[in-house]
XYZ file of C-alpha atoms in Angstrom:
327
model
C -6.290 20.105 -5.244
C -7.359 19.818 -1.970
C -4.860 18.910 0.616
C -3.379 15.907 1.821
C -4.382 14.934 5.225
C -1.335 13.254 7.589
C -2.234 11.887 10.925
C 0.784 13.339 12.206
C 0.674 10.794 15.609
C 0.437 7.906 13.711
C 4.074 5.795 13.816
C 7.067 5.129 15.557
C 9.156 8.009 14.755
C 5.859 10.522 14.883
C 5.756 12.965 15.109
C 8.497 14.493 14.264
C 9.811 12.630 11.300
C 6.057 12.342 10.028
C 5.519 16.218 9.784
C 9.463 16.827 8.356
C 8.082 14.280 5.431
C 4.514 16.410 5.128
C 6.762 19.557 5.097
C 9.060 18.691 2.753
C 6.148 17.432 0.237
C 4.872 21.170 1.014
C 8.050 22.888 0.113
C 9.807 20.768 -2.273
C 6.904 19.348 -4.270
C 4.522 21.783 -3.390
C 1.426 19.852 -2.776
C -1.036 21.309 -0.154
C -1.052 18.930 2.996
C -2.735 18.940 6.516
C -1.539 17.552 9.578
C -3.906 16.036 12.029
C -2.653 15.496 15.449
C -2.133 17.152 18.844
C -0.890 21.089 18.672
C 0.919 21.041 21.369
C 3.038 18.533 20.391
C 3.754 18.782 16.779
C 5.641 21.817 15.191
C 4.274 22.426 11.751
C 5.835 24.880 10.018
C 3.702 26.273 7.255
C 1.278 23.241 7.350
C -2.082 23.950 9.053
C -3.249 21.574 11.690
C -6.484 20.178 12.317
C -6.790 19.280 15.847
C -7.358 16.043 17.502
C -6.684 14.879 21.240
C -6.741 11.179 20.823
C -3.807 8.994 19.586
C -4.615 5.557 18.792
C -1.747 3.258 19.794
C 0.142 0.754 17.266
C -1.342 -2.395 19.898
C -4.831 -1.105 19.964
C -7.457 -2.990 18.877
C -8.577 -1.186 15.969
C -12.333 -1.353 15.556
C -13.078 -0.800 19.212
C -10.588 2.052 19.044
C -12.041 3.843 16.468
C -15.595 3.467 18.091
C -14.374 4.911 20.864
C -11.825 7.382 20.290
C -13.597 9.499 17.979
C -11.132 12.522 18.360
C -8.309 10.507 17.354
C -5.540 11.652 14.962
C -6.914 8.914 12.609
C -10.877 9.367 12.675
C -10.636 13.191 12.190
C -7.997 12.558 8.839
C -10.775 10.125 7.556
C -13.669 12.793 8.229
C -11.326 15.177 6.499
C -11.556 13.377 3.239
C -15.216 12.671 3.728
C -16.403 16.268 4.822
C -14.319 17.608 2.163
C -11.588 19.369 3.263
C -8.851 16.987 2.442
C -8.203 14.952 -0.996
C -6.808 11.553 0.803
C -5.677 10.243 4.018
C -1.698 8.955 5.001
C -0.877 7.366 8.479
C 1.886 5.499 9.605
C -0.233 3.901 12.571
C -1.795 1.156 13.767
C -2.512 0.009 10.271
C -6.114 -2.022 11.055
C -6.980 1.409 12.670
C -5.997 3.181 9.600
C -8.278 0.742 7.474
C -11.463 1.115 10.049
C -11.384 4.607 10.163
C -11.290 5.405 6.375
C -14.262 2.478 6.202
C -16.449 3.734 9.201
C -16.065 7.572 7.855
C -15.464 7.308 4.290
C -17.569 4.077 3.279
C -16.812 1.542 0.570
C -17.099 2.068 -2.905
C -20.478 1.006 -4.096
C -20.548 -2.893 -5.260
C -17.223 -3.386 -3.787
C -17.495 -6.388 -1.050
C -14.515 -6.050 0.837
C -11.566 -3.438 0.502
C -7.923 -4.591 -0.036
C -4.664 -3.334 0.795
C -2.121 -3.108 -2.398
C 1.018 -3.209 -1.463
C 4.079 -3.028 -4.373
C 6.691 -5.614 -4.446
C 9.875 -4.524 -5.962
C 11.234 -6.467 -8.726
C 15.102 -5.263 -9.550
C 15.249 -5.579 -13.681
C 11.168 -4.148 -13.987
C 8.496 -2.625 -12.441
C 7.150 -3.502 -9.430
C 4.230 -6.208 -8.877
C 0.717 -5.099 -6.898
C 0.584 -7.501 -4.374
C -3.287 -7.339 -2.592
C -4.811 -8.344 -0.387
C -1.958 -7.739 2.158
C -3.520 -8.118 5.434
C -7.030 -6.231 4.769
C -8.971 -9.583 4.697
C -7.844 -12.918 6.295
C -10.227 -15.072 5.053
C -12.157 -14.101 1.931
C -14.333 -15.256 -0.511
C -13.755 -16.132 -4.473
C -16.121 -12.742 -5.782
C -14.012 -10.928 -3.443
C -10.511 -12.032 -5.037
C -11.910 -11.374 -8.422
C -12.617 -7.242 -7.177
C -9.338 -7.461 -6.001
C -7.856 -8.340 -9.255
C -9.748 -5.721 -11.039
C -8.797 -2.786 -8.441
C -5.096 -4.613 -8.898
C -5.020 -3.841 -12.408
C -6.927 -0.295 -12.334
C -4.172 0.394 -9.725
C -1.085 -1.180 -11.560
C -2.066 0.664 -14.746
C -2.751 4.602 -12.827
C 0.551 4.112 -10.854
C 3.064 2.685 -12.733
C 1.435 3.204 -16.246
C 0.896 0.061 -17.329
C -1.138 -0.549 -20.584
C -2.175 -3.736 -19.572
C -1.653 -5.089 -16.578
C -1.155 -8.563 -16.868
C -2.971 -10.472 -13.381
C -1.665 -13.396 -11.632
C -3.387 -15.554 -9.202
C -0.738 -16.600 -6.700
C -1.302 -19.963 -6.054
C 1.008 -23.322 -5.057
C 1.241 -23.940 -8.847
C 0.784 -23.162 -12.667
C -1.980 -25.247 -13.564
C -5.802 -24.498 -13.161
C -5.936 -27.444 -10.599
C -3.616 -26.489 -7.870
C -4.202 -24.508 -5.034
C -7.031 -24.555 -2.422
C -10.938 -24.701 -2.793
C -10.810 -20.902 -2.656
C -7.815 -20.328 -5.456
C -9.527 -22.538 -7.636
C -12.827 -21.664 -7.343
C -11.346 -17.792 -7.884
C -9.486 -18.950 -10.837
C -12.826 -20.204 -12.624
C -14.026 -17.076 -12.407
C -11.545 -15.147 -13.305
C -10.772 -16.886 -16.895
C -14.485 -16.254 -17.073
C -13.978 -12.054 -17.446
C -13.879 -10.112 -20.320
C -10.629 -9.050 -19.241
C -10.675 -6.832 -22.744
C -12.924 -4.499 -21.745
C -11.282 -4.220 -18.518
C -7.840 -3.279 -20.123
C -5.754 -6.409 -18.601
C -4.859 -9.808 -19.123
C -5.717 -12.877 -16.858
C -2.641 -15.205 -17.151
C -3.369 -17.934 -14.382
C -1.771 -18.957 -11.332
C 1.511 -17.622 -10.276
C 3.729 -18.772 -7.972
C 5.521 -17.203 -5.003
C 8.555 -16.752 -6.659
C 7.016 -15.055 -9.369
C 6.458 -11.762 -7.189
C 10.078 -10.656 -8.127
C 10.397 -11.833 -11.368
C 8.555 -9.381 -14.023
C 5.598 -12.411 -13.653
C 2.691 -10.582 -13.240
C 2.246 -6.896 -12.869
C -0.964 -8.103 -10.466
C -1.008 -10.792 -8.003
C -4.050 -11.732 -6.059
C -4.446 -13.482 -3.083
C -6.564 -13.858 0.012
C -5.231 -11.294 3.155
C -3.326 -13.982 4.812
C -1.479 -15.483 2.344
C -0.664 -12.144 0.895
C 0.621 -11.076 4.323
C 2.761 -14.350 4.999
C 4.130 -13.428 1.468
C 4.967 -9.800 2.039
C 6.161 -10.507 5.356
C 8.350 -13.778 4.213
C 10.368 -10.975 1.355
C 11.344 -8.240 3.742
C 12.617 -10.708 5.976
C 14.710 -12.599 3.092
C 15.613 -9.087 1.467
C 16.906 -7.812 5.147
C 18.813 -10.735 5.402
C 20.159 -10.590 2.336
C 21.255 -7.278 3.235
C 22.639 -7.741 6.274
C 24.826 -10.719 4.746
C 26.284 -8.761 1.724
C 27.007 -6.041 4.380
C 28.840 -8.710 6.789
C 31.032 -9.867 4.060
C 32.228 -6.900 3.197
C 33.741 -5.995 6.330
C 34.654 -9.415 6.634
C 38.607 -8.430 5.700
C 40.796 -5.960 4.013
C 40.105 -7.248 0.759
C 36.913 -7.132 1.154
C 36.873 -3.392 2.197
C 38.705 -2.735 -0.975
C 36.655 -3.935 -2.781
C 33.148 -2.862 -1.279
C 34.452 0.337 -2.263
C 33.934 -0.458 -5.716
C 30.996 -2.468 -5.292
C 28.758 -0.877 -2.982
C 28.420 2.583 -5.132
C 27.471 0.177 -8.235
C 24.649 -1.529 -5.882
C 23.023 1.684 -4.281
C 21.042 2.141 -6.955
C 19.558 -1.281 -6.677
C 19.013 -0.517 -2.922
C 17.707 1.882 -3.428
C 14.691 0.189 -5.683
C 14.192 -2.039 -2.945
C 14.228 0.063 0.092
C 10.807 0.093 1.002
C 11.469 3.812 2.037
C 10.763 4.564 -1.731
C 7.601 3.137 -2.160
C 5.528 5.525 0.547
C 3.322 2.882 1.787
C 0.603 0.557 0.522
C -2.811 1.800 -1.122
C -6.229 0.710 0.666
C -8.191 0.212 -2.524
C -12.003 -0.072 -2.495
C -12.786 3.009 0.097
C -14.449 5.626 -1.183
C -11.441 8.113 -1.381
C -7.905 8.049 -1.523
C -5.931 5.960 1.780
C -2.486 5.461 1.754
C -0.943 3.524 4.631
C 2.872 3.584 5.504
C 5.339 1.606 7.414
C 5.266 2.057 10.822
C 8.805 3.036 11.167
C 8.394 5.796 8.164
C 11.073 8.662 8.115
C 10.881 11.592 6.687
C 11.377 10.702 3.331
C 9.068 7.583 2.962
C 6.209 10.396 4.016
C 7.441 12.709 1.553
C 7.018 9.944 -0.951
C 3.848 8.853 0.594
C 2.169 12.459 0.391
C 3.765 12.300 -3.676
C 1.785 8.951 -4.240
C -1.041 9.942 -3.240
C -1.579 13.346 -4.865
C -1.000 11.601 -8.121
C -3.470 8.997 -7.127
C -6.188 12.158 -6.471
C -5.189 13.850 -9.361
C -5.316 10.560 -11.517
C -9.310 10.245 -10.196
C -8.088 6.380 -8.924
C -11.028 6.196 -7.409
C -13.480 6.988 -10.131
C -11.233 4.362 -12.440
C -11.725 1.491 -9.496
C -15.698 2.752 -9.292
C -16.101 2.285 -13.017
C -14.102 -1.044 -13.133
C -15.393 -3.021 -10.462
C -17.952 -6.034 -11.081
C -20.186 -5.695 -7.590
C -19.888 -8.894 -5.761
């Protein structure tokens, strides 16, 4: 396999906790991986670095950025992929930067509209639930949600292995008449597909709360929305955190008995610690993109760099080419 390219200046801990990640995937998992980035300020072990002057910063406007910085970390890990010396693309940066450069350098998949961002949403008794859009597309189009549903579902089954992914429309309710012009329009259409062939199952609208509750192992929604979402559960899960955290140091007793509890809960932490995940998948490009946090550590790129080789060596791409109904 070829290797995995990291824009090693992309995030808020880069780059040093962006190329310990990279080298632990080297060592420890031993997949091949690139850094991109600035020599002289990145120490890479026994990674090889392709050089690049530019950083893009998290606040810059990402289309004109990429434009103009064309010896940025970012644009020389997307010309990687497409001149062939690097399987996929990670970055923890400016995350509408991320998505330009791997569209301006590595183009879309052919037929597909618009590409999405896929982001997982933990669920703590099953598997997790492909949220997408997440933020790719604010405002979007009916054809465009039903691509999205079909990349969903490609996606849900070649990363978590599911036989048949079942795809939810998130919406404001269950039935076939709630939601906006655009939902419902979407929703037409997608009870329309022959979701046989495609391997899945259409069930209808979902709700918000479904996303955590072993709903859907798909839901699709326009870029806002999906944001708002995403946005509106790490905010309640931190919370929640925080809270449990609080109490327990609250007294004595409950000391003593955090002792017992918080060993029992770790594991369930550690489900939902985003840290786990690697990042969110930018479906619809013509090659692999994985974008991470922006405060990725070293082990959220280790996991990110482990996604994404089993994404290239599970051809996702050529499964989301041969899947996708051109808009």
């Amino acid at each position: 396999m070829l290797p995995i390219a990291v824009d090693a200046m992309g995030g808020d801990l880069a780059p040093g906790e962006i190329v310990a990640g990279a080298i632990r995937a080297h060592t420890d998992d031993g997949i091949p991986v690139v850094l991109v980035g600035r020599p002289e300020e990145i120490e890479p072990g026994p990674l090889e670095v392709i050089p690049a002057s530019e950083v893009i910063a998290m606040d810059a406007d990402p289309g004109g950025s990429v434009r103009r910085m064309k010896d940025s970390s970012l644009v020389r890990a997307a010309e990687a992929v497409r001149d062939g010396r690097a399987s996929a693309m990670i970055s923890a940066g400016n995350t509408g930067a991320t998505m330009a450069s791997a569209l301006l350098r590595m183009g879309r998949i052919k037929g597909v509209a618009r590409p999405a961002i896929a982001t997982p949403i933990p669920d703590p008794v099953g598997r997790p639930c492909v949220l997408l859009d997440a933020g790719a597309n604010a405002e979007c189009q009916p054809e465009w949600l039903v691509q999205f549903a079909q990349m969903g579902a490609v996606y849900s089954r070649e990363r978590y292995g599911v036989e048949r992914p079942r795809v939810g429309l998130l919406s404001i309710g269950e039935e076939p008449t709630k939601g906006n012009d655009l939902v419902k329009a979407t929703h037409k259409l997608l009870a329309g597909l022959d979701w046989d062939a495609a391997g899945a199952e259409f069930i209808g609208n979902i709700e918000g709360r479904d996303l955590m509750a072993s709903a859907a192992d798909v839901a699709v929604t326009d870029g806002f929305t999906g944001n708002v979402a995403l946005k509106a559960l790490e905010g309640g899960m931190r919370s929640l955190v925080g809270a449990l955290l609080g109490v327990f140091d609250s007294s004595d007793e409950a000391r003593a008995a955090a002792e017992v509890l918080v060993p029992a809960l770790a594991p369930l932490y550690a489900q939902l610690d985003p840290e786990n995940t690697g990042g969110a998948m930018l479906l619809g490009v013509d090659g692999v993109c994985m974008i991470s946090h922006g405060s990725s550590t070293a082990v959220a790129m280790q996991n990110a760099v482990r996604t994404a080789a089993e994404m290239v060596e599970g051809d996702l791409v050529g499964h989301l080419r041969a899947a996708v109904t051109p808009a």
